[in-house]
Short mmCIF file of C-alpha atoms in Angstrom, two decimals:
data_model
loop_
_atom_site.label_atom_id
_atom_site.label_comp_id
_atom_site.label_asym_id
_atom_site.label_seq_id
_atom_site.Cartn_x
_atom_site.Cartn_y
_atom_site.Cartn_z
CA MET G 1 116.46 65.98 136.14
CA ALA G 2 117.66 65.90 132.55
CA TRP G 3 114.51 64.33 131.05
CA ARG G 4 112.36 67.05 132.61
CA ARG G 5 114.48 69.72 131.01
CA ALA G 6 114.30 67.91 127.66
CA VAL G 7 110.50 67.53 127.84
CA THR G 8 110.08 71.18 128.85
CA ALA G 9 112.29 72.30 125.98
CA LEU G 10 110.33 70.10 123.54
CA LEU G 11 107.00 71.48 124.75
CA ILE G 12 108.16 75.10 124.61
CA LEU G 13 109.73 74.66 121.18
CA SER G 14 106.71 72.93 119.64
CA GLY G 15 104.37 75.43 121.30
CA LEU G 16 106.25 78.48 120.05
CA LEU G 17 106.69 77.08 116.53
CA SER G 18 103.01 76.15 116.23
CA LEU G 19 101.87 79.46 117.69
CA GLY G 20 104.08 81.40 115.28
CA TYR G 21 103.07 79.28 112.33
CA ILE G 22 99.34 79.60 113.01
CA GLY G 23 99.64 83.30 113.82
CA ILE G 24 101.50 84.16 110.61
CA SER G 25 99.20 81.95 108.52
CA SER G 26 96.19 83.74 110.03
CA TYR G 27 97.59 87.11 109.07
CA ILE G 28 98.28 85.93 105.53
CA ALA G 29 94.70 84.60 105.35
CA GLU G 30 93.39 88.00 106.42
CA GLN G 31 95.38 89.65 103.63
CA LEU G 32 94.30 87.02 101.10
CA VAL G 33 90.54 87.36 101.52
CA TYR G 34 90.26 91.02 100.65
CA GLU G 35 91.69 93.68 98.41
CA ALA G 36 90.44 97.24 98.13
CA PRO G 37 88.10 97.56 95.12
CA LYS G 38 89.20 99.33 91.98
CA ALA G 39 87.15 102.31 90.86
CA ILE G 40 85.14 102.22 87.66
CA VAL G 41 86.26 104.96 85.31
CA LYS G 42 84.36 104.32 82.07
CA THR G 43 80.76 103.29 81.45
CA PRO G 44 79.10 101.86 78.31
CA ALA G 45 78.30 105.47 77.40
CA SER G 46 81.96 105.77 76.41
CA GLN G 47 81.19 103.09 73.80
CA ALA G 48 78.16 105.05 72.59
CA LEU G 49 75.79 102.45 74.03
CA ARG G 50 72.57 102.90 75.97
CA PHE G 51 72.58 101.24 79.38
CA ALA G 52 70.89 101.24 82.78
CA ASN G 53 72.50 101.01 86.20
CA VAL G 54 71.04 98.05 88.05
CA THR G 55 71.16 96.77 91.62
CA PHE G 56 70.12 93.26 92.53
CA PRO G 57 70.70 90.74 95.34
CA SER G 58 72.92 87.71 95.17
CA ARG G 59 71.14 84.39 95.66
CA GLU G 60 71.14 82.90 99.19
CA ASP G 61 72.98 85.68 101.04
CA GLN G 62 71.28 88.71 99.44
CA ILE G 63 74.34 90.93 98.95
CA MET G 64 73.27 93.92 96.85
CA LEU G 65 75.36 93.95 93.68
CA LYS G 66 75.83 96.75 91.16
CA GLY G 67 75.88 96.35 87.42
CA TRP G 68 74.90 97.60 83.98
CA LEU G 69 72.21 96.23 81.74
CA ILE G 70 73.16 97.03 78.16
CA PRO G 71 70.50 96.21 75.54
CA GLY G 72 71.73 94.57 72.36
CA VAL G 73 71.59 96.61 69.17
CA LEU G 74 69.90 94.89 66.21
CA PRO G 75 71.04 95.56 62.61
CA ASP G 76 68.09 97.92 62.09
CA GLY G 77 69.09 99.92 65.20
CA ARG G 78 66.34 98.59 67.47
CA LEU G 79 67.31 97.62 71.01
CA THR G 80 66.72 94.14 72.45
CA VAL G 81 67.10 92.15 75.64
CA ASP G 82 65.67 88.99 74.05
CA ARG G 83 69.01 87.24 74.65
CA VAL G 84 71.11 88.46 77.57
CA ILE G 85 74.69 87.47 78.26
CA VAL G 86 75.82 87.68 81.88
CA VAL G 87 79.42 88.89 81.76
CA VAL G 88 81.59 87.94 84.75
CA HIS G 89 84.89 89.74 85.31
CA GLY G 90 88.10 88.34 86.78
CA THR G 91 89.62 88.62 90.23
CA ARG G 92 90.57 91.92 91.88
CA THR G 93 89.03 94.00 89.09
CA ASN G 94 85.52 95.13 88.12
CA ARG G 95 82.97 95.16 85.28
CA GLU G 96 85.10 97.65 83.36
CA SER G 97 88.31 95.62 83.80
CA PRO G 98 90.68 97.62 81.59
CA GLY G 99 93.39 94.93 81.86
CA ASP G 100 91.46 92.49 79.71
CA HIS G 101 89.38 95.11 77.82
CA LEU G 102 86.15 93.78 79.28
CA LEU G 103 84.11 96.93 78.61
CA GLU G 104 85.15 96.85 74.94
CA LEU G 105 84.25 93.15 74.78
CA THR G 106 80.80 93.69 76.31
CA ALA G 107 80.24 96.62 73.94
CA GLU G 108 81.04 94.39 70.95
CA LEU G 109 78.58 91.75 72.16
CA ALA G 110 75.88 94.42 72.47
CA ARG G 111 76.62 95.72 68.97
CA HIS G 112 76.03 92.18 67.69
CA GLY G 113 72.50 92.08 69.08
CA LEU G 114 73.22 90.46 72.43
CA GLY G 115 71.96 92.17 75.58
CA VAL G 116 74.61 92.23 78.31
CA LEU G 117 74.32 92.20 82.09
CA SER G 118 77.78 93.16 83.33
CA PHE G 119 78.14 93.43 87.09
CA ASP G 120 80.64 93.72 89.93
CA MET G 121 81.04 90.59 91.98
CA ARG G 122 80.94 90.99 95.76
CA GLY G 123 83.89 92.87 97.21
CA MET G 124 84.83 94.34 93.84
CA GLY G 125 84.00 97.48 91.86
CA GLU G 126 80.93 99.21 93.33
CA SER G 127 79.50 96.14 95.05
CA PRO G 128 79.73 95.97 98.86
CA PRO G 129 82.88 94.76 100.64
CA ALA G 130 82.93 90.98 101.03
CA PRO G 131 85.52 88.23 101.34
CA LEU G 132 87.18 87.04 98.16
CA SER G 133 86.63 83.30 97.74
CA MET G 134 87.71 82.81 94.10
CA GLY G 135 84.27 81.56 93.07
CA ALA G 136 83.09 79.54 96.05
CA LEU G 137 80.84 82.36 97.30
CA GLU G 138 80.81 84.52 94.16
CA GLN G 139 78.83 81.89 92.26
CA ARG G 140 75.85 83.15 94.28
CA ASP G 141 76.33 86.52 92.57
CA VAL G 142 76.01 84.91 89.14
CA LEU G 143 72.93 83.02 90.32
CA GLY G 144 71.59 86.39 91.51
CA THR G 145 71.83 87.76 87.96
CA VAL G 146 69.59 84.93 86.71
CA ASP G 147 67.03 85.67 89.44
CA PHE G 148 67.18 89.36 88.62
CA LEU G 149 66.70 88.83 84.90
CA HIS G 150 63.76 86.47 85.52
CA HIS G 151 62.02 88.25 88.39
CA GLY G 152 63.62 91.68 89.07
CA ALA G 153 62.21 95.03 87.98
CA PRO G 154 63.17 95.34 84.29
CA PRO G 155 65.25 98.49 83.72
CA PHE G 156 63.88 98.71 80.18
CA PRO G 157 60.17 97.76 80.63
CA GLU G 158 59.46 98.49 76.98
CA LEU G 159 61.90 95.74 75.94
CA GLY G 160 60.37 93.08 78.18
CA ARG G 161 62.28 90.26 79.83
CA PRO G 162 64.99 88.06 78.32
CA ARG G 163 63.83 84.94 76.50
CA ILE G 164 67.11 83.18 77.15
CA ILE G 165 70.29 83.78 79.18
CA GLY G 166 73.91 82.94 78.38
CA GLY G 167 77.12 83.62 80.25
CA LEU G 168 80.66 84.74 79.48
CA GLY G 169 83.37 84.76 82.12
CA ILE G 170 87.04 85.60 82.14
CA SER G 171 89.62 84.06 84.50
CA MET G 172 88.09 83.84 88.00
CA GLY G 173 84.84 85.02 86.38
CA ALA G 174 84.96 82.03 84.06
CA SER G 175 85.49 79.59 86.91
CA THR G 176 82.74 81.27 88.92
CA LEU G 177 80.41 81.08 85.94
CA LEU G 178 81.18 77.37 85.46
CA LEU G 179 80.34 76.74 89.12
CA ALA G 180 77.09 78.70 88.84
CA ALA G 181 76.03 77.19 85.50
CA SER G 182 76.49 73.69 86.88
CA ARG G 183 73.81 74.56 89.47
CA GLU G 184 71.52 76.75 87.35
CA PRO G 185 69.91 75.36 84.18
CA GLY G 186 68.66 78.87 83.40
CA ILE G 187 72.11 79.65 82.01
CA ALA G 188 71.63 78.17 78.56
CA ALA G 189 75.16 78.52 77.15
CA VAL G 190 78.56 79.31 78.63
CA VAL G 191 81.75 80.88 77.29
CA SER G 192 84.66 80.27 79.64
CA ASP G 193 87.85 82.19 78.91
CA SER G 194 91.01 81.33 80.91
CA ALA G 195 89.25 79.43 83.72
CA TYR G 196 91.10 77.47 86.38
CA ALA G 197 90.10 73.89 87.10
CA GLU G 198 90.65 74.31 90.84
CA VAL G 199 91.98 77.31 92.66
CA VAL G 200 93.99 75.83 95.54
CA PRO G 201 97.09 74.78 93.54
CA LEU G 202 97.01 78.21 91.89
CA LEU G 203 96.81 80.04 95.22
CA GLU G 204 99.55 77.92 96.77
CA ARG G 205 101.82 78.82 93.88
CA GLU G 206 100.81 82.47 93.80
CA LEU G 207 101.12 82.96 97.56
CA ALA G 208 104.76 81.91 97.40
CA LYS G 209 105.36 84.73 94.88
CA ARG G 210 103.36 87.30 96.80
CA THR G 211 104.55 89.86 99.31
CA VAL G 212 102.47 90.51 102.40
CA ALA G 213 103.34 93.62 104.40
CA PRO G 214 105.15 93.60 106.82
CA ILE G 215 106.19 89.94 106.35
CA GLY G 216 107.52 90.40 102.82
CA CYS G 217 107.73 87.31 100.64
CA VAL G 218 105.50 84.51 101.90
CA PRO G 219 107.35 81.19 102.21
CA GLY G 220 105.36 78.45 100.46
CA VAL G 221 105.06 76.48 103.68
CA PHE G 222 102.53 79.00 105.02
CA ALA G 223 100.20 78.71 102.03
CA PRO G 224 98.25 75.55 102.98
CA ALA G 225 97.69 76.76 106.55
CA ALA G 226 96.68 80.23 105.30
CA LEU G 227 93.98 78.60 103.16
CA VAL G 228 92.74 76.59 106.15
CA MET G 229 92.79 79.71 108.34
CA ALA G 230 90.76 81.62 105.72
CA ARG G 231 88.08 78.99 106.15
CA LEU G 232 88.24 79.02 109.94
CA LEU G 233 88.38 82.78 110.41
CA TYR G 234 86.26 84.08 107.52
CA GLY G 235 84.28 81.09 106.27
CA VAL G 236 86.04 81.29 102.91
CA ASP G 237 86.38 77.78 101.53
CA PHE G 238 88.92 78.04 98.71
CA PHE G 239 88.84 74.24 98.50
CA ALA G 240 85.25 74.49 97.17
CA ALA G 241 86.34 76.58 94.17
CA ARG G 242 86.74 73.51 91.93
CA PRO G 243 84.82 73.88 88.67
CA VAL G 244 86.50 70.71 87.42
CA ALA G 245 84.31 68.77 89.86
CA THR G 246 81.03 70.19 88.57
CA VAL G 247 81.55 71.29 84.95
CA ALA G 248 80.13 68.01 83.59
CA ARG G 249 76.70 69.06 84.92
CA ILE G 250 76.53 71.86 82.34
CA ALA G 251 75.82 69.28 79.61
CA PRO G 252 73.84 69.13 77.39
CA ARG G 253 74.03 72.93 77.33
CA PRO G 254 76.70 74.26 74.94
CA LEU G 255 80.06 75.23 76.42
CA LEU G 256 82.90 77.10 74.72
CA LEU G 257 86.29 76.82 76.44
CA ILE G 258 88.96 79.37 75.46
CA HIS G 259 92.56 79.43 76.71
CA GLY G 260 95.84 81.01 75.67
CA THR G 261 98.92 78.86 75.15
CA ALA G 262 101.16 81.47 76.82
CA ASP G 263 99.03 81.70 79.97
CA ASP G 264 101.53 81.54 82.84
CA TYR G 265 99.03 82.47 85.56
CA VAL G 266 96.47 79.73 84.87
CA PRO G 267 98.53 77.16 82.93
CA ILE G 268 96.85 75.50 79.97
CA ALA G 269 96.77 72.21 81.89
CA ASN G 270 93.69 73.70 83.59
CA PHE G 271 91.99 73.98 80.20
CA HIS G 272 92.72 70.31 79.45
CA GLN G 273 91.38 69.23 82.85
CA LEU G 274 88.17 71.20 82.32
CA GLN G 275 87.79 69.89 78.79
CA ALA G 276 88.20 66.29 79.94
CA ALA G 277 85.71 66.76 82.77
CA ALA G 278 83.17 68.61 80.61
CA THR G 279 83.25 66.03 77.81
CA SER G 280 82.92 63.12 80.23
CA SER G 281 79.19 63.69 80.41
CA ALA G 282 76.87 62.04 77.87
CA GLY G 283 75.40 64.60 75.48
CA SER G 284 78.02 67.21 76.20
CA GLN G 285 78.45 69.97 73.60
CA VAL G 286 81.92 71.33 74.23
CA THR G 287 83.69 73.56 71.75
CA THR G 288 87.30 74.56 72.37
CA TRP G 289 89.56 77.30 71.12
CA ILE G 290 93.22 77.41 72.04
CA VAL G 291 94.65 80.82 71.23
CA PRO G 292 98.32 80.66 70.23
CA ASN G 293 100.68 82.91 72.22
CA ALA G 294 97.88 84.53 74.22
CA ARG G 295 98.76 85.26 77.84
CA HIS G 296 96.30 85.06 80.72
CA ALA G 297 92.88 86.52 79.80
CA GLN G 298 94.38 88.20 76.76
CA ALA G 299 92.64 86.20 74.01
CA PHE G 300 90.29 89.09 73.13
CA LYS G 301 93.13 91.60 73.15
CA LYS G 302 95.23 89.27 71.00
CA THR G 303 92.62 88.26 68.43
CA GLY G 304 90.04 91.12 68.50
CA ALA G 305 87.52 90.60 65.71
CA GLU G 306 88.12 86.85 65.52
CA TYR G 307 87.23 86.52 69.22
CA ILE G 308 83.96 88.39 68.68
CA THR G 309 83.11 86.39 65.55
CA ARG G 310 83.64 83.07 67.34
CA VAL G 311 81.81 84.06 70.52
CA VAL G 312 78.85 85.65 68.72
CA ALA G 313 78.56 82.63 66.39
CA PHE G 314 78.59 80.35 69.44
CA PHE G 315 75.82 82.32 71.17
CA ASP G 316 73.79 82.62 67.94
CA ALA G 317 73.90 78.84 67.55
CA ALA G 318 73.23 78.13 71.22
CA LEU G 319 70.60 80.75 72.01
CA GLY G 320 68.95 81.18 68.62
CA PRO G 321 68.54 84.43 66.72
CA ALA G 322 67.34 87.63 68.42
CA ALA G 323 63.63 88.30 68.23
CA MET X 1 97.03 61.85 140.60
CA ARG X 2 100.45 62.53 139.09
CA ARG X 3 99.41 60.86 135.83
CA LEU X 4 96.33 63.08 135.74
CA ARG X 5 98.51 66.13 136.18
CA ALA X 6 100.72 64.99 133.30
CA ALA X 7 97.62 64.66 131.12
CA GLN X 8 96.56 68.22 131.96
CA PRO X 9 98.46 69.98 129.13
CA MET X 10 96.82 67.73 126.51
CA LEU X 11 93.36 68.33 127.96
CA VAL X 12 93.99 72.06 128.30
CA LEU X 13 95.28 72.18 124.71
CA ILE X 14 92.09 70.53 123.42
CA ALA X 15 89.93 72.84 125.52
CA LEU X 16 91.82 75.96 124.40
CA VAL X 17 91.52 75.03 120.71
CA ALA X 18 87.78 74.38 121.11
CA VAL X 19 87.13 77.60 123.05
CA LEU X 20 89.20 79.75 120.71
CA THR X 21 87.59 78.32 117.58
CA GLY X 22 84.11 78.74 119.04
CA LEU X 23 84.84 82.29 120.17
CA THR X 24 86.14 83.23 116.72
CA VAL X 25 83.04 81.86 115.00
CA ILE X 26 80.79 83.81 117.39
CA VAL X 27 82.78 87.03 116.89
CA ARG X 28 82.60 86.51 113.12
CA GLU X 29 78.83 86.07 113.20
CA ILE X 30 78.34 89.19 115.35
CA SER X 31 80.81 91.46 113.56
CA ALA X 32 79.56 90.38 110.11
CA ARG X 33 76.44 92.47 110.75
CA ALA X 34 78.62 95.60 110.68
CA GLY X 35 80.07 94.66 107.28
CA PHE X 36 83.14 92.81 106.12
CA LEU X 37 85.48 95.77 106.56
CA VAL X 38 84.69 95.66 110.30
CA GLU X 39 84.54 91.87 110.52
CA ARG X 40 87.94 91.30 108.89
CA PRO X 41 90.24 93.04 111.40
CA ILE X 42 88.09 92.20 114.47
CA VAL X 43 88.16 88.47 113.76
CA LEU X 44 91.94 88.53 113.29
CA PHE X 45 92.44 90.62 116.43
CA VAL X 46 90.32 88.28 118.57
CA TRP X 47 92.00 85.19 117.09
CA LEU X 48 95.58 86.44 117.54
CA GLY X 49 94.80 87.80 121.00
CA GLY X 50 93.22 84.48 121.89
CA LEU X 51 96.26 82.61 120.60
CA LEU X 52 98.53 84.72 122.76
CA ILE X 53 96.42 84.20 125.89
CA ALA X 54 96.13 80.50 125.10
CA GLY X 55 99.92 80.34 124.77
CA ILE X 56 100.41 81.93 128.20
CA VAL X 57 97.81 79.65 129.85
CA PHE X 58 99.36 76.63 128.19
CA GLY X 59 102.86 77.63 129.28
CA TRP X 60 101.69 77.91 132.88
CA VAL X 61 99.98 74.50 132.73
CA ILE X 62 103.13 72.94 131.25
CA ARG X 63 105.28 74.35 134.03
CA ARG X 64 103.00 72.89 136.68
CA SER X 65 102.72 69.53 134.99
CA VAL X 66 106.45 69.10 134.37
CA ARG X 67 107.22 69.91 138.01
CA GLY X 68 104.69 67.34 139.21
CA ALA X 69 105.62 64.60 136.75
CA GLY X 70 107.67 61.88 138.37
CA SER X 71 107.11 58.66 136.44
CA THR X 72 108.03 57.47 132.94
CA SER X 73 104.36 57.34 131.88
CA SER X 74 103.92 60.98 132.95
CA GLY X 75 106.95 61.92 130.87
CA LEU X 76 105.60 60.03 127.86
CA LEU X 77 102.25 61.80 128.17
CA LEU X 78 104.03 65.15 128.10
CA VAL X 79 106.04 64.11 125.04
CA ALA X 80 102.78 63.07 123.34
CA THR X 81 101.39 66.53 124.14
CA ALA X 82 104.43 68.15 122.54
CA LEU X 83 103.95 66.01 119.42
CA ALA X 84 100.23 66.88 119.26
CA LEU X 85 101.17 70.53 119.55
CA ALA X 86 103.68 70.31 116.72
CA SER X 87 101.58 68.05 114.47
CA PRO X 88 99.91 70.79 112.36
CA LEU X 89 103.31 72.27 111.55
CA ALA X 90 104.88 68.84 110.96
CA LEU X 91 102.06 67.81 108.60
CA MET X 92 102.48 70.97 106.54
CA LEU X 93 106.25 70.58 106.39
CA LEU X 94 105.91 66.97 105.28
CA GLN X 95 103.58 68.02 102.47
CA HIS X 96 105.74 70.99 101.50
CA PRO X 97 109.38 70.02 102.04
CA ALA X 98 112.03 72.65 101.44
CA PRO X 99 113.29 72.63 97.84
#
């Protein structure tokens, strides 16, 4: 009978298409949630700074993370950890992050009297392999730094514990820091450089430009399903990486938002969304700096001394002078 | 009885999705203890293998059901199953139409 043939063909076609679609999306999800870590080549010693290697657990899931605690250097040469800035690197890099000169930036902060805790988020640098969630899970790593600074064994016992903690994040690190700071009042001030407001639109756009072996270029139609499959297969909820939904909770703590006008990876519309959300809260203290012609996470590279002057002045005002 | 047979693919589809999702979650929980580098390929392997087996089981159920279906309502039930099967793909295509 003709209708039987038609129904069979419809069932087979829809079955094969769905099976293929889900199968390919699952493979893309598997590729999306992990990338081999990049090795750390330089340490703060290359910047003529004293530092200690530290290991501490993330909050909630206790993943042991690796980092450096770099004491700040006061004008008279004394070392201090009175104020410590937690520095959070971007995606698929590490605490050295040569692409955005993160080690040089942390060194400059230390030379201006700010202690620095720079660490590798889970799955990156020397920290253990873990799924990449673009901030949804990594915020626990930032929360772990606060626990470590408050309660962990101090690597410089003679310097005591920090009086106050601030945070500086770049790109995914900035978004992760915003998520963590909205949950943790112990982070007293935040500098967010090149943060995204929500990661899903970014991933959907980036996936369409990405090549996944052996598929090659990923058609955009697979992106939404790949994000869903990442959640189903690996528990990675990219949809939860939305600092725009929580950034208002940082108020009344001071927040400095930095973004480059030539950022084509995280378009400046993200900055405006975050600014609007952050200032929507009563008592918010939001400072902004739009860097002309700076590409993604390149504000420090582009402006150098001006970046340090602005960031240090922000932390001095927010955290008070070093003791 | 014939209507029940026509409803079989839909019921089997729901059962296969539930079993496969549950199995994947269990495998993830167990393999996570060995670290993410072990968990990552194992979960994908189990999921894709499960999809393949589910596809074969589903194909067999379809064949049986189509042979036994004799009435219009049985035919409509099978069409509804085909639509349910294609709905995830259709939803995604509707949200992301070709440029």
